[in-house]
Coordinates of C-alpha atoms in Angstrom, one line a residue:
Chain A
D135 CA -10.6 -11.5 -8.3
Q136 CA -8.8 -8.8 -8.8
Q137 CA -10.6 -5.2 -8.3
V138 CA -7.2 -3.1 -9.5
K139 CA -5.4 -4.2 -12.0
Q140 CA -2.1 -2.8 -13.6
N141 CA -1.8 -4.9 -16.8
S142 CA 2.0 -3.9 -17.6
P143 CA 4.6 -5.4 -15.6
S144 CA 7.3 -3.1 -16.8
L145 CA 8.0 -0.2 -19.0
S146 CA 10.9 1.5 -20.0
V147 CA 11.2 4.9 -21.6
Q148 CA 14.2 7.4 -22.4
E149 CA 15.1 10.0 -20.0
G150 CA 13.3 13.6 -20.6
R151 CA 10.1 11.9 -22.4
I152 CA 6.9 10.7 -20.8
S153 CA 5.9 8.0 -18.7
I154 CA 2.4 6.4 -19.1
L155 CA 1.4 4.1 -16.0
N156 CA -1.7 2.7 -16.5
C157 CA -4.6 1.2 -14.0
D158 CA -8.0 -0.2 -14.3
Y159 CA -10.7 -1.1 -11.6
T160 CA -13.7 -2.6 -11.3
N161 CA -15.6 -1.7 -7.7
S162 CA -18.0 1.4 -8.2
M163 CA -17.6 2.5 -4.8
F164 CA -13.7 3.4 -4.8
D165 CA -14.0 7.3 -4.0
Y166 CA -10.5 8.0 -4.0
F167 CA -7.5 6.7 -6.2
L168 CA -3.5 7.1 -5.2
W169 CA -0.3 6.0 -6.6
Y170 CA 2.5 4.7 -4.8
K171 CA 6.4 4.4 -5.6
K172 CA 8.6 1.4 -4.0
Y173 CA 12.1 1.0 -4.4
P174 CA 14.0 -2.2 -3.4
A175 CA 14.3 -2.7 0.6
E176 CA 11.8 0.0 1.1
G177 CA 8.0 0.6 1.7
P178 CA 5.9 2.1 -0.6
T179 CA 6.3 6.0 -1.0
F180 CA 2.8 8.0 -1.7
L181 CA 3.3 10.1 -4.8
I182 CA 0.0 11.3 -5.7
S183 CA -4.1 10.9 -5.3
I184 CA -6.8 12.2 -6.8
S185 CA -10.7 12.1 -5.4
S186 CA -13.1 10.4 -7.7
I187 CA -14.9 13.8 -8.0
K188 CA -11.9 14.9 -10.2
D189 CA -10.8 14.1 -13.5
K190 CA -7.3 15.2 -13.0
N191 CA -4.8 16.3 -10.3
E192 CA -1.4 17.6 -11.1
D193 CA 2.0 17.7 -9.0
G194 CA 5.1 19.0 -10.5
R195 CA 6.2 16.3 -12.7
F196 CA 3.4 14.3 -12.0
T197 CA -0.1 14.1 -13.1
V198 CA -3.3 11.8 -12.5
F199 CA -5.9 10.9 -14.9
L200 CA -9.2 9.5 -13.8
N201 CA -11.8 8.2 -16.1
K202 CA -15.0 7.3 -13.8
S203 CA -16.8 5.5 -17.0
A204 CA -13.8 3.8 -18.6
K205 CA -13.1 2.7 -14.5
H206 CA -9.5 3.7 -15.4
L207 CA -6.8 6.0 -14.3
S208 CA -3.0 6.6 -15.7
L209 CA 0.1 8.7 -14.0
H210 CA 1.9 10.9 -16.3
I211 CA 5.5 11.7 -15.4
V212 CA 7.2 14.2 -17.5
P213 CA 10.0 14.4 -17.7
S214 CA 11.0 11.3 -16.7
Q215 CA 14.2 11.1 -14.8
P216 CA 16.6 7.8 -14.0
G217 CA 15.9 8.6 -10.3
D218 CA 12.0 7.7 -10.9
S219 CA 13.1 4.1 -12.2
A220 CA 10.8 1.9 -9.3
V221 CA 8.2 -0.1 -9.2
Y222 CA 4.7 2.1 -9.3
F223 CA 1.7 0.9 -7.3
C224 CA -2.0 2.0 -8.5
A225 CA -4.3 2.0 -5.1
A226 CA -8.0 2.3 -4.8
S227 CA -9.4 3.4 -1.2
Q228 CA -13.1 2.6 -0.3
I229 CA -14.7 2.4 3.3
S230 CA -14.6 -1.5 4.2
S231 CA -16.2 -3.4 7.1
G232 CA -16.4 -1.4 10.3
S233 CA -15.0 2.5 9.5
A234 CA -11.8 1.4 8.1
R235 CA -10.8 2.7 4.7
Q236 CA -8.3 0.2 3.1
L237 CA -6.4 0.6 0.1
T238 CA -6.9 -2.0 -2.7
F239 CA -3.5 -2.4 -4.8
G240 CA -2.4 -3.4 -8.4
S241 CA 0.3 -6.0 -8.6
G242 CA 2.6 -2.8 -9.7
T243 CA 4.6 -1.7 -12.7
Q244 CA 8.2 -1.6 -13.2
L245 CA 9.2 1.9 -14.4
T246 CA 12.6 1.7 -15.9
V247 CA 14.0 5.4 -17.3
L248 CA 17.2 4.9 -19.4
P249 CA 19.9 7.9 -19.1
Chain B
E282 CA 9.2 13.8 13.4
T283 CA 9.9 10.2 12.5
G284 CA 8.4 8.0 9.8
V285 CA 6.6 4.6 10.6
T286 CA 9.4 2.1 11.8
Q287 CA 8.9 -1.5 11.6
S288 CA 10.8 -4.6 13.5
P289 CA 12.1 -6.7 12.8
T290 CA 13.6 -6.1 9.3
H291 CA 13.9 -10.0 8.5
L292 CA 12.9 -13.4 10.2
I293 CA 13.0 -16.7 9.5
K294 CA 10.0 -19.2 11.2
T295 CA 9.4 -22.6 11.2
R296 CA 5.9 -23.8 10.1
G297 CA 3.6 -24.0 12.7
Q298 CA 5.3 -21.2 14.7
Q299 CA 3.9 -18.0 16.2
V300 CA 5.3 -14.5 15.1
T301 CA 5.1 -11.0 16.4
L302 CA 5.7 -8.0 14.2
R303 CA 6.1 -4.5 15.5
C304 CA 5.3 -1.0 14.0
S305 CA 6.1 2.3 15.4
S306 CA 3.2 4.7 13.6
Q307 CA 4.4 8.4 12.3
S308 CA 4.2 11.1 15.1
G309 CA 0.7 11.9 15.4
H310 CA -1.0 9.0 13.2
N311 CA -3.8 7.4 15.3
T312 CA -4.7 4.8 12.6
V313 CA -2.4 1.8 11.7
S314 CA -3.0 -0.6 9.0
W315 CA -1.4 -3.6 8.5
Y316 CA -0.6 -5.4 4.4
Q317 CA 0.6 -8.4 3.4
Q318 CA 2.8 -8.2 0.4
A319 CA 3.4 -11.6 -1.5
L320 CA 6.1 -12.0 -4.3
G321 CA 5.2 -10.4 -7.5
Q322 CA 2.3 -9.2 -5.9
G323 CA 0.7 -5.6 -4.8
P324 CA 0.2 -5.2 -0.9
Q325 CA -3.3 -6.8 0.6
F326 CA -5.0 -5.2 3.2
I327 CA -4.9 -7.4 6.5
F328 CA -6.7 -5.1 9.2
Q329 CA -6.9 -1.8 10.8
Y330 CA -6.6 -0.4 14.1
Y331 CA -7.9 3.1 15.4
R332 CA -8.2 4.0 19.1
E333 CA -6.3 0.7 20.0
E334 CA -9.7 -1.4 18.3
E335 CA -9.8 -3.1 15.1
N336 CA -12.3 -1.2 12.7
G337 CA -11.6 -3.0 9.4
R338 CA -10.6 -6.5 8.4
G339 CA -9.9 -7.5 5.1
N340 CA -9.6 -11.4 3.8
F341 CA -7.4 -12.9 6.5
P342 CA -8.2 -15.7 8.3
P343 CA -8.2 -15.1 12.7
R344 CA -5.0 -16.6 12.9
F345 CA -4.0 -13.2 12.0
S346 CA -4.4 -10.9 15.1
G347 CA -3.4 -7.7 16.1
L348 CA -3.0 -4.9 18.8
Q349 CA -2.8 -1.0 19.3
F350 CA -1.3 0.7 22.3
P351 CA -2.4 4.1 23.6
N352 CA 0.9 5.4 21.8
Y353 CA -0.6 4.4 18.5
S354 CA 2.3 1.6 17.9
S355 CA 0.6 -1.4 16.7
E356 CA 1.8 -5.4 16.7
L357 CA 0.6 -8.2 14.3
N358 CA 0.5 -11.4 15.5
V359 CA 0.3 -14.9 13.2
N360 CA -0.1 -18.2 14.8
A361 CA 0.3 -21.4 13.2
L362 CA 2.3 -20.2 10.7
E363 CA 2.0 -21.7 6.9
L364 CA 4.4 -21.8 3.7
D365 CA 2.1 -19.4 2.3
D366 CA 2.6 -16.6 5.0
S367 CA 5.9 -16.1 3.6
A368 CA 5.6 -12.4 2.3
L369 CA 6.8 -8.7 2.8
Y370 CA 4.5 -7.5 5.8
L371 CA 3.7 -3.5 5.6
C372 CA 2.7 -1.4 8.5
A373 CA 1.1 1.7 7.4
S374 CA 0.0 4.9 9.5
S375 CA -2.6 8.2 8.7
L376 CA -3.0 11.0 9.7
P377 CA -6.5 11.9 11.9
G378 CA -9.4 12.9 9.2
R379 CA -6.7 12.1 6.5
N380 CA -6.7 8.3 6.3
T381 CA -7.0 8.4 2.3
E382 CA -3.5 8.8 2.3
A383 CA -1.3 5.8 4.3
F384 CA 2.2 6.5 5.0
F385 CA 4.2 3.0 5.1
G386 CA 7.1 1.5 6.9
Q387 CA 10.1 -0.6 5.5
G388 CA 8.4 -3.8 6.3
T389 CA 9.1 -7.1 7.6
R390 CA 10.4 -9.7 5.6
L391 CA 9.0 -12.8 7.0
T392 CA 10.1 -16.5 5.6
V393 CA 8.4 -19.9 6.6
V394 CA 10.5 -22.7 6.2

């Protein structure tokens, strides 16, 4: 039972254009959402996050949108650059057993930005 | 300020053996979580340690166990290794009161043969 889904395993975009990565979730208990970027042979790097009480958060070229009614979030990268080529993971956060705050990840989307 | 570091980076073990993976958390981070990432999948939560106690666990059997030390570093131990335990094991640390954002190490690639 996948609680966080990234249905596009890959996405190719021209340099300078917008990249839109999508993510769907099913668990209403998630109260925080994050995007991580991962290069080969490295751990995931935190990119941007959004609280469930907001619908948009912007940080430079990166904007995350949250649609709670649709249980959908997206990451927009504008303009896309070749260095943005990586695997992008959507993650959702909740308080789990005990008092731990755990992340539930999607399966990732490989973004390739073409020069 | 050093980031999250994990050792070793790669490891090959035989089925049935035991393994210990190590993690040094980022300076000042008192919460450490461990994740397993199988090939082609996202990381899966194993457990979390706070103040040297396990305070949350994912859907992993008891042969996955851990420790956290007073300096906040941590170990992940896996007993009776199975072939399906082959994966990238990631350690993540977070700031007190800011554990919504976890910072990851580069991972340990474990191969069970």
